[in-house]
Each structure stands twice: as C-alpha cells, then as structure tokens.
Amino acid sequence: MKYFYTICTTALLFSYSVIAQVKSTTHKVEKGETIIQIAQKYNVTPYDIYQLNPDAISGIKPKSVLLIPVISMKQALTVPEKSTSQGITHQVQPKETLYGIQKKYGVTDEVLKLANPFLEKDGLQIGQVLTIPSNKTKKNITESTEKAVYHIVLPKETKYSIAKQYGISLQELERKNPEVVANLPEGFKLVIKGNAVKAEVAPVKMEPKKEIITPTAVVKIAEVKSYREYVVKPKETLYGLSKMFEISQEELTKLNPSLSEGVTEGMILKVPGVSTVVVQEAKKDYTDLSKVKSNERKKLALLLPFNIAKIEGDTLNSTSKRLKKDKFLNMTLDFYAGALVAIDSAKVLGLNIDVSIYDSQETKNTSAISSLLKDNNLQSSDVVIGPFYQSNVDKTAELLLPNDVAVISPLSKDQSVSFANVFQSVPSPDAVKNAIFEYMRSKGGNMIAVVDKKKGSVIQYIKENHKDVQFSALTANGGVSADNLKSLFVKEKMNYVVMETGNTGMIKATVAAMLSAMWTYKVQLVILEPNETLDTDEVSIANLAKLNLMYPSVNRENESPEALIFEKEFKKKNRIDPSVFASRGFDITFDTMLRLSQDKKYQDTIENVATEQVDNKFEYYKKEGGGYANKGIYILYYDTDLTIKEAK
C-alpha cells in the first residue's frame, strides 16, 4: 500500500498544473456510498476522483463534499512514458489488461507485480501509473526470486493463515498455487516465494492404522486415498502417466477403463490425489442403565416455556383457539406430556429423584430464568432440562456453572455454546451429515457425489470435510452424465452415490444410471438430509428401495416392545398418538433420570456410556469450545420390502 500512496502522490504533483484546468462539479457523499459508485454515477474513474480529492484515498465520510471532474481525467491528463532508474512508467488506459501490458513490455506477471505491489490488492485500474522494470531491474528481480520457498500444508491450516504467516496476500498465494483455489488439501507442497515450474504434492506418510491412547477414548487414525481429475496432454503415454502419478499401469487402467483402448489427448482421467487423514473417535458402548438404582436422592428441574401469564392475559383468543394457532405452545405441551410419562416410568422403577417443573416464561430474547433460579434454589439441582431457546440455555448454564449443575439443551441445534456444563442433546446438522460419511468409510465403500450446481454449500462442505469423495461430472446444462458416473464405479466395493438435488430430472437420471449398473456393480443411493422431491409421485419409491436409499437421522421409527408400551401409555393419558416432540420429551427426561440413578454424577456417566431410548440416541462427546455435543445418530435405509431399517 506504501507504493500505492507514493505513486498517487507523484502523479498528483506531476499533474497539478493540468488539474487546475479541468472543469469540475461537486458531490455530497450519501451514507453508504463508495468511490466506485460515485465514479459510475458521473461516468468517471475512481482514479479521476482521487486526483481532485487526495484525502479520499484514506476513505470518505457521509455529508463530505467531493470535487468531480466534468470530463474524465484520462481525457485531460495522460502521463507519458517516462524513463526512471528503475525503468519506465506506463499509465493504464481503458480496456487494457495485465496480459496486454506484460506482452507489450515483455515482462512476466510476477516481475510486474513485484515492481507494483499494489496490483495484488487493488488489481488493474484505469489511470494507474505502473513502473515497468528495465532489463537490469528485471534481472535483479528474477535473480532474487530464483530460490523458491515452499510450505507443506498441515492439518487444520487455512490459506488465510498460511498467507498471513509468510506476509503475502491470499491472492498471491492462489496465483502461485492455482491447484488450491478450490480447496486446500493436507500435505500439499505450496510455493510461497520464487519461481517454481510445478507445484508438487508431498505425500502424507502415515502407517495404515495407529492407535493413540487418550484419557477418554481410543482415537483411530487411518489413511484414506482421495482422487482428482487430470486432463491428458499431447504425446503423453500410459507409461509416462503411471510414473507421474506413482501408480502401476494396471491400477491406472482399472481406475480408467477407457485407457484399455489407448491414451488420447484431452481424456479426463481419475488419478490419485493427496492422502486424507481421517480421525475417528472411538464409539462408546450403548448401555442399559435401568438396572442400577442409587439410594442417593437426586434433583431434576425442567424449565419449559408455557408462558401461562400470556395465555391468561390473552383476551382475544380462548385457550382452545390459542392451541390451534400457537405452534410453539403445542410443541411445549407435547414435550411436557412426554416428560410426564417418563416421570411415571421412573416412579415404577423406584428411582430416587425429585422432579420440579417451572414455567420459564421465555421468548427468543427474554425469560424468567434469573428469578426462577433465585426464588427456587435451582443451584441445588443436579441437572436442569431446558429452556428451549439456546440463548436462554446459555444464560442458565452461565448462572449455574459455579455450582457445577448440568444444563441440557432439549431442542436447539445451535452448537455455538462454550459453557462447560451445557449438554447439546440435538446433534448438529454437520454431525448428522458426517455420520453417514463415517459409516460409508467404515464399510470400505467407494464414495461418489452427484450434486446439483445450485447446492453450492453442499459442494463446499464435502470438499472441505470429505476429500476422499469423488464428484461425478455434470453435463453442460447441469444434468447427470451417466457415462461419467459409471466410470467412477469400482468393482468388488459398494459404490455409494451421494445425491443432493431437488431437480426431478436429475434424480431420475441418477436413479436410472445406478439401476442400469446394478448388474455389474454394487451400488447404493445416499442422501444427506430430507428431500421432499423423493416423496412425490414422479419418483418411484420401488426404485429407491431397489437402491436401498440410505440417509442419516436423529430419530427413528421404533416398533420395539418398549416403544409400543410408551405409545400405549401416552395415548391412554392424552388420547392422541405421540408426536416427535412428545417422544423427545420422554426420551430426554427418562434418559436423564436413568443417568441420575447411577452411583455417580450425571456428568460422569457421559464420559463412558452411550444410551438409546424410544426414538433417540444420546452419545455425548466433549467439544473443543466447551460443553458437550450429542453424536447419537441413526443410519437408516429403505429395505426392498419398503420398510425403513437401521443400517448396522
């Protein structure tokens, strides 16, 4: 930026007498306006405005007055080419490009940008005065940059952190390493400084499997090979390609069956990429806690948002009318009804737990938490379930943290909490998606993604978190390329096709391609989240069942004897079938009471034990930012008899 100011100052001094002759008008800056917007309004360039208003370089403020040239400064002022000790100067004209300037003066992109550092940040703009290095200067620059500096990408590093570490811009890092513009693979050998003919990939050397003993779990580290696409260049041979990618000719042909017919320029090949390190947490044992009953009396409090005062103060709607309109109240009452069944079940088991239920009187931004804690001595509780809104959960946890009271968030998916005593009972959306990739990986599957171009966030999520997943190429109009999809299938392995699209045509094409490949390959269709399009008449449920459609879920459809007993008891008390919120109210409350009945604190049961109730699992792990997150997730699939079953 120092160079930018120097150049601007030089240009201003040089052209002072000319500026005095330029006709101008004034413009009062409005709130939110930028120099670019103002320049466009008057059909001039930002450089023109800076020429008349040098103070604007450091920023503009609302209500300030700018001088605006009536004609563009480039029409009144042209800086001629001028020789300096460093070379000559060149003023950027309309429609000029960096490539054109480099070609005109015979300089490389790197040399030009080293001589004009502001180009990295500001890019090429009309009116800029560039320094074109002389042959001697170019030689000095080239010699000073011949020695290349490299950096091997470590786990969890980002392009931004690496650029900051070496004091270069993100744009410069990507320019020197175009391979990492889309994503940054671990183990990649980045060019930081200097000229490198080719960015190299440093393989991540790891043992196939290694176990690290930690205080809480065994963490398995495994090497997972990923792949990328490579376009065949002229005169390349199968032998040369195999040497380039350090793979045998037989393995390369197996990955790309079309190579059996010869190597052709322009072919798109699947080749080995950077190895990906996958860290897997050891799964906790699922345990039935109903057989242990502690004699120690425990305390459980439920903070539920009934908002009774609002209901009583509503003079416009009767209670029945409010129940028909208020979805939040219905959700609360369903959860409460499920919790009551859990409390009755705990009494039958003889659990020594005192349960108190309070109206948290909460909205998204308000609650009665502070007064409830003060007036009811909730600091003496062992566990608190609720409130519903995450902001109120955080407030409760903060107030109860000094007393080491566990606070369970029953419904929120927000994972931003940082208090050590918060237990997030709903798995996060990313944890749900990660679970199915972990399952496919555990089965040694070949994972392929067919993702609609409109699903940019899904594409980014997979590229950043699951680098061993291959993307099937789409057609020019964004459709499915059946040939490309089939070319990615591998024999003797289950080929999992992760399909993310709401487009009916794309779904049908993917399903058709997979069905036609079933005679040769093992295939299974996978989705990451509920897809309404699959529930329409246009998509055959029978075909989805043939492909054993698989998906992750935080709950299940349970027909076990225990589930049937719960449904029967709930219907007997409430005369309706239990909703998802009623089942959750039962599961969280009953699970908490069972954990409290053990001969240890609630928090201690979390460390080693996972549990499963009617429709929900509770498998908690410590989060890096503090607190605990639930990773108890079901992997479900459509069986050929059209029933939904759990994948084991």
XYZ file of C-alpha atoms in Angstrom:
648
model
C 0.000 0.000 0.000
C 3.041 2.252 0.631
C 3.843 2.073 -3.077
C 0.268 2.988 -3.956
C 0.432 6.208 -1.939
C 3.866 7.040 -3.377
C 2.643 6.618 -6.931
C -0.534 8.627 -6.264
C 1.464 11.457 -4.665
C 3.941 11.526 -7.541
C 1.133 11.607 -10.071
C -0.646 14.410 -8.197
C 2.481 16.615 -8.082
C 3.270 15.915 -11.706
C -0.164 16.843 -12.929
C -1.052 19.762 -10.626
C -0.988 22.401 -13.352
C -3.154 20.268 -15.615
C -5.732 19.554 -12.880
C -6.212 23.247 -12.362
C -7.537 23.450 -15.907
C -10.049 20.599 -15.549
C -13.686 21.628 -15.119
C -15.386 20.094 -12.100
C -18.621 19.891 -10.161
C -19.335 18.877 -6.559
C -20.970 15.803 -4.990
C -22.221 15.462 -1.412
C -21.481 11.944 -0.151
C -24.545 9.976 0.966
C -24.472 7.342 3.718
C -23.222 4.016 2.355
C -21.842 5.412 -0.913
C -18.455 4.297 -2.181
C -15.953 5.922 -4.536
C -16.732 3.273 -7.151
C -20.474 4.024 -7.025
C -19.860 7.781 -7.265
C -17.443 7.317 -10.166
C -20.016 5.224 -12.048
C -22.675 7.876 -11.408
C -20.599 10.611 -13.093
C -19.057 8.352 -15.750
C -15.506 8.852 -14.464
C -12.992 6.523 -12.828
C -12.116 6.295 -9.117
C -8.652 7.487 -10.107
C -10.217 10.687 -11.543
C -11.885 11.423 -8.183
C -8.702 10.712 -6.211
C -6.814 13.153 -8.452
C -9.060 16.040 -7.321
C -9.624 14.710 -3.793
C -6.353 13.204 -2.473
C -7.780 12.929 1.071
C -10.398 10.486 -0.248
C -7.672 7.853 -0.654
C -7.940 7.142 3.088
C -11.755 6.940 2.940
C -14.860 9.091 2.522
C -17.449 10.141 5.091
C -21.185 10.900 4.727
C -22.010 14.573 4.046
C -18.446 15.327 2.894
C -18.144 17.158 -0.457
C -16.079 15.797 -3.339
C -14.885 17.540 -6.496
C -15.971 15.561 -9.558
C -14.348 16.264 -12.964
C -16.885 17.147 -15.668
C -14.757 15.210 -18.142
C -12.736 12.186 -17.255
C -9.235 12.953 -16.039
C -7.892 10.470 -18.532
C -9.119 12.817 -21.266
C -7.376 15.819 -19.658
C -4.362 14.101 -18.219
C -2.135 11.478 -19.752
C 1.119 10.581 -18.094
C 3.593 9.921 -20.875
C 6.057 7.090 -20.706
C 8.963 8.385 -18.659
C 12.349 6.770 -18.024
C 13.475 6.267 -14.430
C 16.379 4.482 -12.794
C 14.065 1.523 -12.316
C 12.658 1.516 -15.855
C 9.782 3.433 -17.459
C 6.274 4.393 -16.335
C 3.013 3.439 -18.006
C -0.447 4.877 -17.320
C -3.231 2.310 -17.593
C -5.701 3.145 -20.366
C -9.325 1.952 -20.784
C -9.703 -1.701 -21.894
C -6.048 -2.503 -21.146
C -5.324 -5.782 -19.371
C -2.383 -7.054 -17.330
C -1.667 -9.640 -20.003
C -1.595 -6.964 -22.719
C 0.758 -4.723 -20.725
C 3.049 -7.650 -19.916
C 3.169 -8.649 -23.586
C 3.759 -5.039 -24.723
C 6.797 -4.568 -22.493
C 7.994 -8.185 -22.415
C 7.681 -8.630 -18.638
C 6.286 -11.541 -16.664
C 3.291 -11.326 -14.348
C 5.491 -11.890 -11.298
C 8.062 -9.226 -12.238
C 5.364 -6.628 -12.975
C 3.600 -7.267 -9.657
C 6.852 -7.184 -7.696
C 7.561 -3.763 -9.210
C 3.966 -2.638 -8.494
C 2.859 -4.371 -5.264
C -0.473 -2.515 -5.145
C -1.678 -4.643 -8.083
C -2.104 -7.620 -5.721
C -4.641 -5.780 -3.573
C -6.290 -3.282 -5.934
C -5.984 -5.059 -9.269
C -5.534 -3.172 -12.531
C -7.464 0.131 -12.686
C -7.760 2.831 -15.322
C -5.402 5.731 -14.625
C -2.901 3.791 -12.516
C 0.762 4.644 -13.166
C 2.793 1.456 -13.412
C 6.541 1.080 -13.170
C 7.836 -1.105 -15.989
C 11.185 -2.556 -14.844
C 14.257 -2.129 -17.031
C 16.158 -5.198 -18.229
C 18.660 -4.727 -15.408
C 15.911 -4.428 -12.810
C 14.099 -7.459 -14.251
C 17.304 -9.442 -13.980
C 17.772 -8.398 -10.338
C 14.154 -9.276 -9.503
C 14.425 -12.640 -11.235
C 17.713 -13.479 -9.521
C 16.290 -12.503 -6.123
C 13.338 -14.798 -6.594
C 15.069 -17.824 -8.110
C 15.315 -19.598 -4.767
C 11.823 -20.928 -4.109
C 10.281 -21.139 -0.632
C 7.815 -23.979 -0.004
C 5.306 -24.822 2.714
C 3.755 -28.246 3.412
C 0.088 -27.874 4.410
C -0.573 -29.188 7.922
C -3.938 -30.379 9.338
C -6.453 -27.565 10.066
C -4.310 -24.913 8.306
C -6.117 -22.479 6.018
C -4.957 -20.458 3.020
C -5.534 -17.282 5.021
C -3.402 -18.417 7.991
C -0.562 -19.539 5.688
C -0.610 -16.281 3.709
C -0.533 -14.310 6.972
C 2.331 -16.458 8.266
C 4.533 -15.536 5.290
C 3.314 -11.951 4.946
C 1.784 -12.368 1.483
C -1.742 -11.777 0.196
C -4.278 -14.557 -0.273
C -4.488 -13.631 -3.966
C -0.720 -14.047 -4.396
C -0.811 -17.448 -2.678
C -3.582 -18.651 -5.016
C -1.838 -17.179 -8.063
C 1.318 -19.128 -7.304
C -0.682 -22.271 -6.493
C -3.733 -22.415 -8.804
C -4.360 -26.019 -7.739
C -5.574 -24.857 -4.308
C -8.066 -22.200 -5.414
C -10.992 -24.640 -4.931
C -9.698 -26.316 -1.741
C -6.550 -26.783 0.330
C -5.565 -30.453 0.727
C -3.412 -31.531 3.648
C 0.155 -32.428 2.655
C 0.168 -30.150 -0.399
C 3.511 -28.500 -1.174
C 2.720 -24.811 -1.626
C 5.000 -22.383 -3.455
C 5.340 -19.343 -1.198
C 8.096 -17.356 -2.900
C 10.151 -17.758 -6.028
C 9.503 -19.343 -9.385
C 8.519 -22.997 -9.426
C 7.774 -24.801 -12.660
C 5.296 -27.016 -10.929
C 3.737 -27.194 -7.506
C 4.479 -30.581 -6.041
C 2.446 -32.808 -3.791
C 4.199 -34.135 -0.737
C 2.624 -37.435 0.224
C 1.447 -37.760 3.806
C 3.469 -40.646 5.184
C 1.399 -42.499 7.729
C 1.066 -46.011 8.952
C -2.122 -47.733 7.722
C -3.546 -47.707 11.244
C -2.338 -46.337 14.508
C -3.972 -46.141 17.894
C -3.382 -43.257 20.273
C -4.425 -43.773 23.875
C -6.107 -40.696 25.356
C -7.674 -40.234 28.814
C -11.199 -40.629 27.448
C -11.111 -42.674 24.258
C -9.107 -44.518 21.639
C -8.705 -42.381 18.523
C -8.018 -44.272 15.298
C -6.089 -42.528 12.539
C -6.383 -44.039 9.075
C -5.032 -43.059 5.674
C -7.763 -42.557 3.083
C -6.770 -42.083 -0.558
C -8.522 -39.361 -2.491
C -8.643 -38.813 -6.228
C -8.720 -35.907 -8.643
C -9.251 -35.344 -12.350
C -6.392 -34.942 -14.847
C -6.651 -33.858 -18.491
C -4.298 -35.794 -20.793
C -1.804 -33.573 -22.661
C -0.372 -34.163 -26.158
C 2.096 -37.047 -26.579
C 1.526 -38.424 -23.073
C 1.679 -42.208 -22.725
C 0.277 -44.755 -20.301
C 3.799 -45.471 -19.083
C 4.528 -41.785 -18.516
C 1.226 -41.229 -16.713
C 1.813 -44.189 -14.412
C 5.247 -42.817 -13.475
C 3.875 -39.311 -12.989
C 1.227 -40.429 -10.508
C 3.274 -43.233 -8.920
C 0.756 -45.926 -9.777
C 1.060 -49.077 -11.868
C -0.334 -49.132 -15.402
C -2.761 -51.876 -14.348
C -4.119 -49.812 -11.409
C -4.438 -46.693 -13.569
C -6.368 -48.650 -16.209
C -8.594 -50.127 -13.512
C -9.432 -46.600 -12.371
C -9.993 -45.542 -16.004
C -11.289 -48.470 -18.126
C -11.251 -46.263 -21.250
C -7.419 -46.415 -21.174
C -7.615 -50.008 -22.393
C -8.391 -48.511 -25.815
C -5.361 -46.214 -25.739
C -4.328 -42.786 -24.427
C -5.942 -39.849 -26.234
C -5.241 -36.134 -25.843
C -7.994 -34.401 -23.852
C -9.101 -37.525 -21.944
C -10.217 -36.794 -18.372
C -8.630 -39.351 -16.064
C -9.223 -40.229 -12.439
C -5.807 -40.158 -10.760
C -4.542 -40.420 -7.174
C -4.703 -37.177 -5.237
C -3.496 -36.201 -1.806
C -3.962 -38.676 1.004
C -6.524 -37.542 3.530
C -6.076 -38.148 7.244
C -9.341 -39.169 8.868
C -9.582 -39.066 12.649
C -12.319 -41.206 14.128
C -13.481 -41.091 17.717
C -13.902 -44.436 19.374
C -17.583 -45.249 19.734
C -18.932 -45.587 23.251
C -20.746 -48.702 24.364
C -24.543 -48.427 24.422
C -25.668 -49.464 27.888
C -28.985 -50.166 29.609
C -28.955 -48.071 32.798
C -32.296 -49.225 34.186
C -30.735 -51.989 36.297
C -28.750 -49.690 38.611
C -30.573 -47.676 41.283
C -28.694 -45.341 43.625
C -30.007 -44.727 47.138
C -28.816 -41.122 46.978
C -31.635 -38.643 46.397
C -31.125 -36.505 43.242
C -32.838 -33.353 41.972
C -34.051 -32.680 38.418
C -35.650 -29.420 37.219
C -37.483 -28.850 33.925
C -37.736 -25.281 32.586
C -40.471 -25.280 29.940
C -41.913 -22.231 28.108
C -45.616 -22.493 28.963
C -45.923 -18.678 29.119
C -49.050 -19.027 31.288
C -49.218 -15.300 32.037
C -49.551 -14.542 28.323
C -52.292 -17.138 27.880
C -54.261 -15.812 30.842
C -53.811 -12.243 29.619
C -54.999 -13.020 26.084
C -58.491 -11.504 25.929
C -58.872 -12.029 22.174
C -58.357 -15.792 21.987
C -59.743 -18.595 24.111
C -57.375 -21.337 25.211
C -58.727 -23.679 22.521
C -58.239 -21.035 19.814
C -54.703 -20.326 21.003
C -53.858 -24.023 20.894
C -54.989 -24.156 17.278
C -52.831 -21.171 16.324
C -49.764 -21.351 18.574
C -47.342 -23.994 17.229
C -44.712 -23.181 19.857
C -47.199 -23.789 22.666
C -48.273 -27.090 21.074
C -44.636 -28.167 20.854
C -44.124 -27.275 24.513
C -47.212 -29.192 25.655
C -46.241 -32.263 23.595
C -42.745 -32.242 25.126
C -44.272 -31.814 28.604
C -46.722 -34.684 28.056
C -43.861 -36.970 27.010
C -41.832 -35.904 30.056
C -44.737 -36.775 32.375
C -44.828 -40.337 31.001
C -41.066 -40.563 31.659
C -41.545 -39.370 35.264
C -44.255 -42.007 35.805
C -41.977 -44.690 34.328
C -39.179 -43.634 36.702
C -41.563 -43.984 39.662
C -42.401 -47.530 38.554
C -38.677 -48.328 38.549
C -38.334 -46.799 42.006
C -35.773 -44.134 41.049
C -34.887 -41.730 43.886
C -35.325 -38.445 42.044
C -37.241 -35.297 42.954
C -38.609 -33.584 39.846
C -39.694 -29.932 39.688
C -41.285 -28.269 36.645
C -41.245 -24.482 36.145
C -42.611 -22.038 33.565
C -39.530 -20.406 32.020
C -41.757 -17.648 30.553
C -39.444 -17.364 27.620
C -39.317 -15.869 24.175
C -36.250 -15.784 21.948
C -34.903 -12.699 23.735
C -36.492 -12.792 27.223
C -37.075 -15.259 30.069
C -37.707 -15.569 33.789
C -34.519 -17.604 34.332
C -32.808 -15.260 36.800
C -35.807 -15.002 39.129
C -36.558 -18.744 38.865
C -33.016 -19.643 39.901
C -33.086 -17.177 42.766
C -36.565 -17.980 44.103
C -36.392 -21.776 43.784
C -32.788 -22.529 44.708
C -32.141 -24.289 41.399
C -28.422 -24.119 42.224
C -29.011 -27.218 44.345
C -30.278 -29.226 41.335
C -28.182 -31.980 39.841
C -29.495 -31.416 36.306
C -31.710 -28.834 34.579
C -33.532 -29.687 31.328
C -34.323 -26.549 29.318
C -35.029 -23.822 28.489
C -35.940 -24.234 24.817
C -34.215 -21.226 23.215
C -30.447 -21.586 23.054
C -29.793 -18.019 24.257
C -31.740 -18.845 27.426
C -29.900 -22.174 27.796
C -26.606 -20.258 27.695
C -27.821 -17.808 30.335
C -28.975 -20.660 32.613
C -25.678 -22.502 32.163
C -23.671 -19.387 32.961
C -25.591 -18.796 36.189
C -25.326 -22.455 37.267
C -21.718 -23.036 36.211
C -20.243 -22.147 39.648
C -22.470 -24.870 41.167
C -21.486 -27.447 38.508
C -25.130 -28.061 37.549
C -25.557 -29.828 34.182
C -27.875 -27.954 31.772
C -29.413 -29.935 28.898
C -30.490 -28.089 25.765
C -33.501 -30.184 24.647
C -34.350 -28.879 21.171
C -31.833 -26.363 19.811
C -29.407 -27.284 17.008
C -27.178 -24.304 17.783
C -23.675 -25.554 18.586
C -22.030 -22.240 19.452
C -22.214 -22.682 23.233
C -18.979 -22.568 25.209
C -20.040 -23.283 28.793
C -18.578 -26.485 30.215
C -21.880 -27.561 31.800
C -24.012 -27.441 28.620
C -25.161 -30.716 27.021
C -26.464 -30.226 23.486
C -28.939 -33.095 23.094
C -29.745 -32.473 19.399
C -26.890 -33.440 17.050
C -25.711 -30.570 14.855
C -26.546 -30.655 11.104
C -22.864 -31.193 10.265
C -22.587 -34.043 12.771
C -25.600 -35.703 11.122
C -24.006 -35.450 7.665
C -20.592 -36.535 8.957
C -22.138 -39.653 10.495
C -23.148 -41.121 7.155
C -19.728 -40.456 5.620
C -18.134 -42.192 8.609
C -20.483 -45.144 8.087
C -19.662 -45.438 4.357
C -15.966 -45.136 5.116
C -16.196 -47.841 7.804
C -17.605 -50.199 5.170
C -14.680 -49.523 2.834
C -17.036 -48.001 0.292
C -16.256 -46.013 -2.844
C -17.960 -42.631 -2.336
C -19.199 -40.563 -5.272
C -21.151 -37.295 -5.112
C -23.778 -36.179 -7.620
C -24.566 -32.632 -6.537
C -26.701 -30.004 -8.236
C -24.734 -26.845 -9.121
C -27.306 -24.884 -7.108
C -26.203 -26.731 -3.959
C -23.017 -24.713 -3.546
C -22.921 -25.085 0.235
C -23.098 -28.897 -0.048
C -20.274 -28.933 -2.615
C -18.127 -26.768 -0.347
C -18.963 -28.901 2.729
C -17.912 -32.140 1.002
C -14.732 -30.649 -0.483
C -13.649 -29.225 2.862
C -14.587 -32.151 5.111
C -14.521 -35.310 2.983
C -11.695 -35.066 0.481
C -11.875 -38.783 -0.331
C -15.261 -38.282 -2.064
C -15.198 -38.046 -5.863
C -17.545 -35.694 -7.718
C -19.337 -37.015 -10.780
C -19.030 -34.558 -13.677
C -22.233 -32.859 -14.823
C -23.257 -32.083 -18.391
C -23.036 -28.580 -19.877
C -26.630 -27.839 -18.844
C -26.066 -29.143 -15.303
C -27.539 -32.614 -15.798
C -26.177 -36.015 -14.820
C -23.541 -37.603 -17.042
C -24.427 -41.293 -16.763
C -21.207 -42.363 -18.505
C -19.029 -40.311 -16.153
C -20.907 -41.598 -13.102
C -20.465 -45.224 -14.156
C -16.769 -44.647 -14.942
C -16.223 -43.834 -11.248
C -17.703 -47.135 -10.025
C -15.319 -49.747 -8.654
C -15.939 -53.496 -8.721
C -15.774 -55.559 -5.510
C -16.714 -52.458 -3.471
C -20.005 -50.885 -2.506
C -20.364 -47.731 -4.608
C -22.191 -45.144 -2.528
C -23.715 -42.365 -4.650
C -24.432 -39.275 -2.529
C -27.197 -37.437 -4.401
C -28.080 -33.860 -3.446
C -30.616 -32.163 -5.719
C -34.257 -31.119 -5.731
C -34.451 -31.435 -9.517
C -36.766 -34.294 -10.535
C -34.973 -34.860 -13.854
C -31.598 -35.077 -12.156
C -32.951 -37.537 -9.589
C -34.474 -39.758 -12.290
C -31.261 -39.719 -14.342
C -29.128 -40.660 -11.323
C -31.501 -43.457 -10.320
C -31.662 -44.784 -13.902
C -27.855 -44.803 -14.226
C -27.490 -46.682 -10.957
C -30.193 -49.231 -11.792
C -28.549 -49.979 -15.143
C -25.202 -50.533 -13.387
C -26.556 -52.956 -10.769
C -25.765 -55.972 -12.946
C -22.065 -55.121 -12.866
C -21.503 -53.100 -9.703
C -22.721 -52.950 -6.116
C -24.451 -49.584 -5.739
C -26.431 -47.767 -3.050
C -28.136 -44.371 -3.183
C -27.483 -41.920 -0.325
C -28.953 -38.545 0.682
C -27.638 -36.251 3.419
C -30.918 -34.655 4.504
C -34.683 -34.997 3.873
C -35.597 -34.465 0.226
C -39.236 -33.543 -0.476
C -38.888 -34.343 -4.191
C -38.382 -38.020 -3.344
C -41.850 -38.082 -1.768
C -43.634 -37.050 -4.982
C -45.412 -39.378 -7.402
C -42.804 -38.602 -10.090
C -40.135 -40.606 -8.254
C -40.705 -44.351 -7.893
C -40.481 -45.491 -4.285
C -39.875 -49.022 -5.572
C -36.733 -47.866 -7.396
C -35.478 -46.095 -4.283
C -35.996 -49.333 -2.358
C -34.091 -51.295 -5.034
C -31.164 -48.917 -4.468
C -31.612 -49.179 -0.664
C -31.864 -45.395 -0.266
C -29.834 -44.551 2.849
C -29.847 -41.401 4.993
C -28.811 -40.138 8.459
C -31.406 -39.197 11.079
C -31.506 -38.019 14.707
C -34.521 -40.253 15.404
C -36.024 -43.491 14.160
C -39.321 -45.299 13.711
C -39.280 -47.801 16.565
C -41.588 -50.779 16.934
C -39.816 -52.447 19.843
C -41.875 -53.633 22.868
C -40.618 -50.646 24.898
C -41.694 -48.192 22.193
C -45.128 -49.775 21.948
C -45.569 -49.508 25.730
C -44.676 -45.791 25.590
C -47.135 -45.175 22.730
C -49.870 -47.043 24.595
C -49.315 -45.103 27.843
C -49.106 -41.761 26.052
C -52.311 -42.402 24.093
C -54.083 -43.550 27.255
C -53.219 -40.273 29.026
C -53.616 -37.838 26.096
C -55.993 -39.604 23.657
C -53.668 -38.955 20.727
C -50.571 -40.615 19.310
C -47.238 -39.134 20.479
C -45.619 -36.556 18.184
C -41.879 -36.267 17.555
C -41.703 -33.658 20.343
C -43.607 -35.930 22.749
C -41.163 -38.783 22.063
C -38.250 -36.413 22.561
C -39.718 -35.142 25.840
C -39.946 -38.731 27.068
C -36.502 -39.778 25.826
C -34.543 -36.820 27.243
C -36.320 -36.863 30.606
C -36.171 -40.653 31.055
C -32.538 -40.819 29.913
C -31.572 -38.053 32.347
C -33.352 -39.767 35.256
C -31.660 -43.092 34.495
C -28.246 -41.421 34.425
C -29.010 -39.661 37.734
C -29.901 -43.033 39.274
C -26.351 -44.318 38.855
C -23.805 -44.209 41.682
C -22.070 -41.216 40.087
C -22.760 -37.691 38.841
C -24.669 -37.128 35.595
C -21.514 -35.673 34.032
C -19.526 -38.809 34.901
C -21.992 -41.099 33.111
C -21.394 -39.085 29.928
C -17.694 -39.943 29.765
C -18.067 -43.673 29.114
C -21.695 -44.538 28.419
C -23.987 -44.022 25.421
C -27.712 -44.695 25.698
C -30.735 -45.269 23.473
C -34.345 -44.671 24.392
C -37.554 -44.893 22.319
C -36.608 -42.774 19.299
C -33.334 -41.040 20.229
C -29.718 -41.862 20.996
C -27.530 -39.990 23.475
C -23.811 -40.334 22.764
C -22.081 -37.237 24.154
C -18.555 -36.034 23.420
C -16.632 -33.022 24.697
C -16.473 -30.118 22.274
C -13.299 -28.150 21.628
C -15.039 -24.889 22.501
C -16.532 -26.246 25.736
C -19.601 -28.243 26.680
C -20.816 -31.500 25.181
C -22.385 -32.411 21.840
C -24.564 -35.437 21.071
C -23.387 -37.631 18.189
C -26.020 -40.319 18.635
C -27.259 -40.580 15.041
C -29.124 -43.301 13.151
C -28.187 -44.507 9.682
C -31.450 -45.660 8.100
C -32.259 -47.228 4.745
C -35.188 -48.395 2.642
C -35.315 -52.180 2.504
C -36.629 -53.956 -0.595
C -39.891 -54.701 1.273
C -40.392 -50.880 1.516
C -39.786 -50.809 5.277
C -37.221 -48.487 6.901
C -34.456 -50.259 8.804
C -31.329 -49.268 10.668
C -28.009 -49.952 8.941
C -25.593 -51.823 11.157
